[in-house]
Short mmCIF file of C-alpha atoms and ligand atoms in Angstrom, two decimals:
data_model
loop_
_atom_site.label_atom_id
_atom_site.label_comp_id
_atom_site.label_asym_id
_atom_site.label_seq_id
_atom_site.Cartn_x
_atom_site.Cartn_y
_atom_site.Cartn_z
CA UNK A 211 23.46 -47.11 2.13
CA UNK A 212 20.73 -47.48 -1.18
CA UNK A 213 18.22 -47.97 1.25
CA UNK A 214 18.83 -44.54 2.92
CA UNK A 215 18.94 -43.04 -0.68
CA UNK A 216 15.53 -44.61 -2.00
CA UNK A 217 13.81 -42.93 1.15
CA UNK A 218 15.85 -40.05 0.86
CA UNK A 219 14.36 -39.80 -2.68
CA UNK A 220 11.02 -40.37 -1.49
CA UNK A 221 10.77 -37.74 0.96
CA UNK A 222 12.27 -35.27 -1.15
CA UNK A 223 9.50 -35.62 -3.69
CA UNK A 224 7.10 -35.70 -1.09
CA UNK A 225 8.30 -32.61 0.40
CA UNK A 226 8.44 -31.14 -3.49
CA UNK A 227 4.83 -31.87 -3.98
CA UNK A 228 3.67 -30.04 -0.99
CA UNK A 229 5.39 -26.70 -2.12
CA UNK A 230 3.22 -23.62 -2.67
CA UNK A 231 5.88 -20.75 -2.63
CA UNK A 232 9.32 -19.67 -3.16
CA UNK A 233 9.71 -19.46 0.55
CA UNK A 234 8.91 -23.17 0.90
CA UNK A 235 10.98 -24.28 -1.96
CA UNK A 236 14.09 -22.48 -0.45
CA UNK A 237 13.18 -24.49 2.70
CA UNK A 238 13.47 -27.66 0.72
CA UNK A 239 16.57 -27.00 -1.05
CA UNK A 240 18.35 -26.09 2.62
CA UNK A 241 16.75 -29.32 4.24
CA UNK A 242 18.58 -31.05 1.60
CA UNK A 243 21.25 -29.19 0.22
CA UNK A 244 22.62 -26.89 3.00
CA UNK A 245 26.41 -26.71 3.49
CA UNK A 246 26.50 -27.95 6.88
CA UNK A 247 23.57 -30.34 7.73
CA UNK A 248 21.83 -30.76 4.06
CA UNK A 249 20.46 -34.56 4.10
CA UNK A 250 21.96 -35.15 0.92
CA UNK A 251 25.34 -33.05 1.31
CA UNK A 252 25.46 -35.69 4.94
CA UNK A 253 24.98 -38.53 2.42
CA UNK A 254 27.77 -37.27 0.19
CA UNK A 255 30.10 -36.27 2.90
CA UNK A 256 29.39 -40.07 4.32
CA UNK A 257 30.57 -41.41 0.61
CA UNK A 258 34.51 -40.96 2.11
CA UNK A 259 34.13 -43.92 4.40
CA UNK A 260 33.31 -46.32 1.92
CA UNK A 261 35.48 -49.10 0.74
CA UNK A 262 36.54 -48.57 -3.01
CA UNK A 263 33.90 -50.37 -4.84
CA UNK A 264 31.14 -49.30 -2.84
CA UNK A 265 32.22 -46.15 -3.24
CA UNK A 266 32.41 -45.88 -6.88
CA UNK A 267 28.66 -47.54 -6.99
CA UNK A 268 27.32 -45.15 -4.49
CA UNK A 269 28.81 -42.70 -5.49
CA UNK A 270 27.52 -42.78 -8.88
CA UNK A 271 23.89 -43.31 -7.27
CA UNK A 272 24.01 -40.36 -5.14
CA UNK A 273 25.36 -38.42 -7.86
CA UNK A 274 22.68 -39.29 -9.96
CA UNK A 275 20.20 -38.62 -7.91
CA UNK A 276 21.70 -35.28 -6.40
CA UNK A 277 21.49 -33.87 -9.93
CA UNK A 278 17.66 -35.00 -10.27
CA UNK A 279 17.15 -33.07 -6.63
CA UNK A 280 18.30 -30.01 -8.53
CA UNK A 281 16.97 -30.40 -11.78
CA UNK A 282 13.58 -30.72 -9.68
CA UNK A 283 14.21 -27.70 -7.87
CA UNK A 284 15.07 -25.77 -10.56
CA UNK A 285 11.73 -26.93 -12.49
CA UNK A 286 9.59 -25.96 -9.52
CA UNK A 287 11.11 -22.60 -9.38
CA UNK A 288 10.23 -21.80 -12.96
CA UNK A 289 6.92 -23.20 -12.39
CA UNK A 290 6.55 -20.60 -9.45
CA UNK A 291 7.88 -17.72 -11.26
CA UNK A 292 5.13 -18.59 -14.19
CA UNK A 293 2.38 -18.87 -11.47
CA UNK A 294 3.73 -15.60 -9.95
CA UNK A 295 3.35 -13.43 -13.10
CA UNK A 296 -0.16 -15.13 -14.27
CA UNK A 297 -1.79 -14.63 -11.01
CA UNK A 298 -2.88 -18.13 -11.40
CA UNK A 299 -1.40 -21.77 -10.38
CA UNK A 300 -0.81 -24.24 -12.56
CA UNK A 301 -4.27 -25.85 -11.35
CA UNK A 302 -6.43 -22.89 -11.22
CA UNK A 303 -7.70 -21.83 -14.73
CA UNK A 304 -10.37 -19.30 -15.43
CA UNK A 305 -13.83 -21.11 -16.48
CA UNK A 306 -15.69 -18.47 -18.23
CA UNK A 307 -18.45 -20.39 -18.04
CA UNK A 308 -19.10 -19.49 -14.34
CA UNK A 309 -22.21 -17.35 -13.34
CA UNK A 310 -21.33 -13.66 -12.46
CA UNK A 311 -21.29 -12.58 -8.69
CA UNK A 312 -24.16 -10.66 -7.68
CA UNK A 313 -23.39 -7.02 -8.75
CA UNK A 314 -22.31 -5.75 -5.52
CA UNK A 315 -22.95 -1.64 -4.19
CA UNK A 316 -20.60 0.55 -6.17
CA UNK A 317 -19.53 3.82 -4.51
CA UNK A 318 -20.57 7.35 -5.43
CA UNK A 319 -19.59 10.75 -4.89
CA UNK A 320 -20.88 12.86 -1.74
CA UNK A 321 -23.53 15.44 -3.08
CA UNK A 322 -20.90 18.20 -2.30
CA UNK A 323 -18.40 16.86 -4.68
CA UNK A 324 -20.90 16.34 -7.50
CA UNK A 325 -22.14 20.27 -7.02
CA UNK A 326 -18.49 21.10 -6.74
CA UNK A 327 -17.21 18.76 -9.74
CA UNK A 328 -19.59 20.30 -11.88
CA UNK A 329 -19.21 24.01 -10.72
CA UNK A 330 -15.52 23.68 -11.32
CA UNK A 331 -16.37 22.31 -14.92
CA UNK A 332 -18.86 25.34 -15.17
CA UNK A 333 -15.90 28.00 -14.18
CA UNK A 334 -13.61 25.90 -16.55
CA UNK A 335 -15.73 26.21 -19.64
CA UNK A 336 -15.63 30.19 -18.92
CA UNK A 337 -11.93 30.21 -18.88
CA UNK A 338 -11.18 30.39 -15.12
CA UNK A 339 -8.28 28.38 -13.04
CA UNK A 340 -9.56 26.39 -10.21
CA UNK A 341 -6.93 26.98 -7.23
CA UNK A 342 -6.76 26.02 -3.91
CA UNK A 343 -6.00 27.51 -0.73
CA UNK A 344 -4.57 26.73 2.63
CA UNK A 345 -6.92 25.36 5.36
CA UNK A 346 -4.61 27.24 7.99
CA UNK A 347 -4.81 30.96 7.57
CA UNK A 348 -2.74 33.76 8.63
CA UNK A 349 -4.90 36.42 10.05
CA UNK A 350 -2.64 38.65 7.30
CA UNK A 351 -4.58 36.77 4.15
CA UNK A 352 -7.97 35.85 6.15
CA UNK A 353 -8.39 39.54 7.04
CA UNK A 354 -6.06 42.33 6.56
CA UNK A 355 -5.38 42.06 3.12
CA UNK A 356 -9.00 41.70 2.54
CA UNK A 357 -9.71 45.36 3.93
CA UNK A 358 -10.69 43.98 7.29
CA UNK A 359 -8.12 45.70 9.84
CA UNK A 360 -7.91 44.19 13.51
CA UNK A 361 -10.58 46.35 15.08
CA UNK A 362 -12.95 45.52 12.01
CA UNK A 363 -16.57 44.31 13.63
CA UNK A 364 -16.28 41.76 10.21
CA UNK A 365 -13.90 40.18 12.42
CA UNK A 366 -16.11 39.53 15.02
CA UNK A 367 -19.47 38.07 13.02
CA UNK A 368 -17.04 35.26 11.31
CA UNK A 369 -16.65 33.57 14.55
CA UNK A 370 -13.11 32.71 13.96
CA UNK A 371 -11.40 29.73 15.31
CA UNK A 372 -7.90 31.30 16.28
CA UNK A 373 -4.83 28.74 16.63
CA UNK A 374 -3.96 28.14 20.45
CA UNK A 375 -1.05 30.30 21.38
CA UNK A 376 -0.10 31.02 17.97
CA UNK A 377 -3.25 33.84 17.57
CA UNK A 378 -1.79 35.04 14.20
CA UNK A 379 -2.98 31.98 12.81
CA UNK A 380 -6.81 30.84 12.22
CA UNK A 381 -8.87 28.16 10.07
CA UNK A 382 -10.00 29.88 7.59
CA UNK A 383 -13.17 31.59 7.94
CA UNK A 384 -13.63 31.67 4.19
CA UNK A 385 -11.91 31.19 1.23
CA UNK A 386 -11.73 35.05 -0.07
CA UNK A 387 -8.02 34.77 1.14
CA UNK A 388 -7.07 33.22 -2.04
CA UNK A 389 -8.39 35.89 -3.49
CA UNK A 390 -5.01 38.13 -2.44
CA UNK A 391 -2.85 34.69 -2.68
CA UNK A 392 -3.68 34.53 -6.69
CA UNK A 393 -3.60 37.91 -7.44
CA UNK A 394 -0.11 37.69 -5.83
CA UNK A 395 1.08 34.50 -7.84
CA UNK A 396 -0.55 34.77 -11.19
CA UNK A 397 -1.14 38.75 -11.63
CA UNK A 398 -4.03 39.86 -13.88
CA UNK A 399 -5.80 39.36 -15.96
CA UNK A 400 -6.97 36.47 -13.80
CA UNK A 401 -10.38 34.11 -13.65
CA UNK A 402 -10.24 32.05 -10.93
CA UNK A 403 -12.14 29.85 -8.52
CA UNK A 404 -11.40 28.27 -5.29
CA UNK A 405 -13.41 25.40 -3.77
CA UNK A 406 -12.59 24.21 -0.12
CA UNK A 407 -13.77 23.85 3.65
CA UNK A 408 -14.47 26.98 5.65
CA UNK A 409 -14.63 27.08 9.44
CA UNK A 410 -16.72 28.79 11.57
CA UNK A 411 -17.50 28.73 16.00
CA UNK A 412 -21.13 28.58 14.93
CA UNK A 413 -24.18 26.70 17.32
CA UNK A 414 -25.14 24.57 14.75
CA UNK A 415 -28.82 24.47 13.03
CA UNK A 416 -30.64 23.55 9.91
CA UNK A 417 -28.84 26.05 8.04
CA UNK A 418 -25.55 26.20 9.88
CA UNK A 419 -22.65 24.30 10.08
CA UNK A 420 -19.12 25.20 12.13
CA UNK A 421 -17.41 23.11 8.63
CA UNK A 422 -19.20 24.04 5.54
CA UNK A 423 -17.93 24.52 2.00
CA UNK A 424 -17.19 27.76 -0.14
CA UNK A 425 -16.85 28.43 -3.73
CA UNK A 426 -14.62 31.77 -3.90
CA UNK A 427 -14.82 33.50 -7.74
CA UNK A 428 -12.20 36.11 -8.29
CA UNK A 429 -12.00 38.04 -11.90
CA UNK A 430 -9.84 40.86 -12.72
CA UNK A 431 -9.17 42.56 -15.77
CA UNK A 432 -9.26 46.08 -17.56
CA UNK A 433 -12.91 47.53 -17.29
CA UNK A 434 -14.57 45.03 -15.40
CA UNK A 435 -18.37 45.90 -14.45
CA UNK A 436 -21.15 44.99 -12.64
CA UNK A 437 -22.65 43.87 -15.72
CA UNK A 438 -19.92 41.16 -16.20
CA UNK A 439 -20.85 40.24 -12.48
CA UNK A 440 -24.38 39.81 -12.60
CA UNK A 441 -23.51 38.04 -16.21
CA UNK A 442 -21.57 35.13 -14.63
CA UNK A 443 -23.58 34.55 -11.95
CA UNK A 444 -26.97 33.78 -14.08
CA UNK A 445 -24.48 31.42 -15.56
CA UNK A 446 -23.65 30.01 -12.76
CA UNK A 447 -26.87 29.22 -11.15
CA UNK A 448 -28.54 27.97 -14.41
CA UNK A 449 -25.86 25.84 -14.91
CA UNK A 450 -25.95 24.24 -11.71
CA UNK A 451 -29.52 24.26 -10.53
CA UNK A 452 -30.11 23.20 -14.16
CA UNK A 453 -33.92 24.95 -13.76
CA UNK A 454 -34.95 28.55 -13.69
CA UNK A 455 -34.51 30.49 -10.33
CA UNK A 456 -35.58 33.34 -9.15
CA UNK A 457 -33.39 36.02 -7.80
CA UNK A 458 -33.15 39.17 -6.04
CA UNK A 459 -30.24 41.69 -5.62
CA UNK A 460 -29.68 43.61 -2.46
CA UNK A 461 -26.83 45.80 -1.51
CA UNK A 462 -24.66 43.84 1.22
CA UNK A 463 -21.62 44.93 3.02
CA UNK A 464 -18.13 43.08 3.05
CA UNK A 465 -14.97 45.25 3.45
CA UNK A 466 -13.40 43.66 0.80
CA UNK A 467 -16.00 44.49 -2.35
CA UNK A 468 -17.26 48.12 -3.05
CA UNK A 469 -20.36 48.10 -3.98
CA UNK A 470 -21.25 44.96 -2.36
CA UNK A 471 -24.28 43.12 -3.04
CA UNK A 472 -26.25 39.47 -1.80
CA UNK A 473 -27.84 37.81 -4.30
CA UNK A 474 -30.50 35.77 -3.26
CA UNK A 475 -32.33 32.96 -4.73
CA UNK A 476 -36.40 32.02 -3.80
CA UNK A 477 -36.19 28.98 -2.01
CA UNK A 478 -36.64 25.57 -4.24
CA UNK A 479 -37.06 23.51 -1.16
CA UNK A 480 -40.60 25.30 -0.30
CA UNK A 481 -40.85 27.20 -3.45
CA UNK A 482 -41.02 30.30 -1.37
CA UNK A 483 -43.06 29.10 1.77
CA UNK A 484 -40.52 29.46 4.14
CA UNK A 485 -39.14 26.44 5.52
CA UNK A 486 -35.95 25.41 7.86
CA UNK A 487 -33.23 25.72 4.68
CA UNK A 488 -34.48 29.17 4.13
CA UNK A 489 -34.65 30.20 8.03
CA UNK A 490 -38.46 30.67 7.16
CA UNK A 491 -38.07 33.63 4.95
CA UNK A 492 -39.03 32.06 1.14
CA UNK A 493 -35.69 33.30 0.34
CA UNK A 494 -31.85 31.88 0.41
CA UNK A 495 -29.13 34.18 0.72
CA UNK A 496 -26.83 32.45 -2.06
CA UNK A 497 -24.28 34.41 -3.17
CA UNK A 498 -22.50 37.19 -1.43
CA UNK A 499 -20.79 39.11 -4.19
CA UNK A 500 -19.59 42.70 -5.30
CA UNK A 501 -16.37 44.13 -7.43
CA UNK A 502 -13.38 44.31 -5.69
CA UNK A 503 -12.41 46.96 -3.27
CA UNK A 504 -9.41 49.10 -4.68
CA UNK A 505 -7.46 48.30 -1.36
CA UNK A 506 -7.67 44.51 -2.02
CA UNK A 507 -6.30 44.79 -5.45
CA UNK A 508 -3.31 46.91 -4.34
CA UNK A 509 -2.82 44.11 -1.45
CA UNK A 510 -2.82 41.61 -4.48
CA UNK A 511 -0.23 43.34 -5.70
CA UNK A 512 -1.82 45.16 -8.76
CA UNK A 513 -2.58 49.16 -9.72
CA UNK A 514 -6.23 49.69 -8.79
CA UNK A 515 -6.05 52.32 -11.60
CA UNK A 516 -5.52 50.15 -14.08
CA UNK A 517 -7.32 47.07 -13.00
CA UNK A 518 -10.75 46.23 -11.20
CA UNK A 519 -12.35 43.14 -10.87
CA UNK A 520 -15.76 41.34 -9.11
CA UNK A 521 -15.77 38.65 -6.73
CA UNK A 522 -18.23 36.22 -4.93
CA UNK A 523 -18.52 33.83 -2.39
CA UNK A 524 -20.56 30.99 -2.75
CA UNK A 525 -22.03 28.97 0.15
CA UNK A 526 -22.16 26.06 -1.73
CA UNK A 527 -23.57 23.57 0.86
CA UNK A 528 -26.65 25.82 0.79
CA UNK A 529 -26.70 25.33 -2.93
CA UNK A 530 -26.57 21.86 -2.28
CA UNK A 531 -29.83 21.71 -0.27
CA UNK A 532 -31.37 23.79 -3.13
CA UNK A 533 -30.50 21.18 -5.78
CA UNK A 534 -31.47 18.30 -3.85
CA UNK A 535 -34.28 19.68 -1.43
CA UNK A 536 -32.48 19.07 1.60
CA UNK A 537 -33.75 20.53 4.69
CA UNK A 538 -31.08 20.67 7.11
CA UNK A 539 -27.52 21.32 6.76
CA UNK A 540 -26.31 18.87 9.31
CA UNK A 541 -27.45 15.48 6.79
CA UNK A 542 -24.25 16.72 4.78
CA UNK A 543 -21.87 15.86 7.06
CA UNK A 544 -23.37 13.02 9.49
CA UNK A 545 -22.15 10.24 7.24
CA UNK A 546 -25.68 8.67 7.56
CA UNK A 547 -25.74 5.82 4.90
CA UNK A 548 -29.21 6.13 4.31
CA UNK A 549 -28.95 10.10 3.53
CA UNK A 550 -25.69 9.42 1.34
CA UNK A 551 -27.63 6.61 -0.58
CA UNK A 552 -30.17 8.74 -2.02
CA UNK A 553 -27.25 10.14 -4.41
N1 DAH B 872 -16.22 35.79 2.07
C1 DAH B 872 -17.57 36.36 2.67
C2 DAH B 872 -17.64 35.46 3.91
O1 DAH B 872 -17.60 34.39 4.06
C3 DAH B 872 -18.20 35.87 1.48
C4 DAH B 872 -18.23 36.87 0.25
C5 DAH B 872 -18.78 38.07 0.22
C6 DAH B 872 -17.18 36.61 -0.73
C7 DAH B 872 -18.53 38.88 -0.95
C8 DAH B 872 -16.66 37.18 -1.70
C9 DAH B 872 -17.49 38.92 -2.00
O2 DAH B 872 -15.65 37.38 -2.12
O3 DAH B 872 -17.36 39.18 -2.90
O4 DAH B 872 -18.98 35.96 4.54
#
């Protein structure tokens, strides 16, 4: 019996030394103390088969060992809990003299994100809200409420992706629907920009993508004029491009503005010579804009006799290309690390 106890003690100590976590400790505890088959439990049970003196002697010893085991288990438990909190095992420590690991490459923002963040900063500094809108949009918001009825040729020119078996819905071909949503939600006066993805069934080339980004702007207040529009547009381009840009304004037609304009910018990639980014014209269509059509103000739930406004829709990927001198729009979604590492 004595030998048996010594052997058990050895095994227990050995087992305890090998323990690295709480699960292993539970297993050890079970192995020795489980009610039915625990090795220590078994010994305690066997005591009753001994005769008087022997039972007294071994009973005392067995109880001592049992208590010792239980104390050791408790100690181990506390030790493991401490390690858990510090994240270091008792054998580990922080060596402050160790040389630092070689610096690994840090991630960074995509050029589209950089430009959008900058634009949003710029506009918030001018008191604009930054809004979001759904990418899956109803035809009502995408077209109708923007004064583009079902038979209007502008619907054709947008090459919209309609949803199969749900032709009332589309992947928004522009961010303009958020103009209506914003007016309905916030009323007037309002200054808001919306940046996000748009989708069109385009054949892709150096200046066209089927998935692209726009930043929509909307200001509705009393007595808004073209002068306000031009002032904000200038602020926008100079703020983002951080240099002088040459611009020209042409009349442009969009059913949701009246009058409508196309603001073009002299191509910064080729400086007006003509290249892939400007469709070899030397000018980049940058900013379609105009004064919000009275009907659109009405669809937004406001009174066009009381309020007027201006709006613009910036093709922000084109702006990214101009800012960084990127000659092909397809690089931006290519996921090519050699391209991305340049930013
Ligand atoms: N939504 C138009 C498009 O994607 C762009 C646009 C034109 C937006 C004029 C405007 C605007 O807000 O005033 O083609």
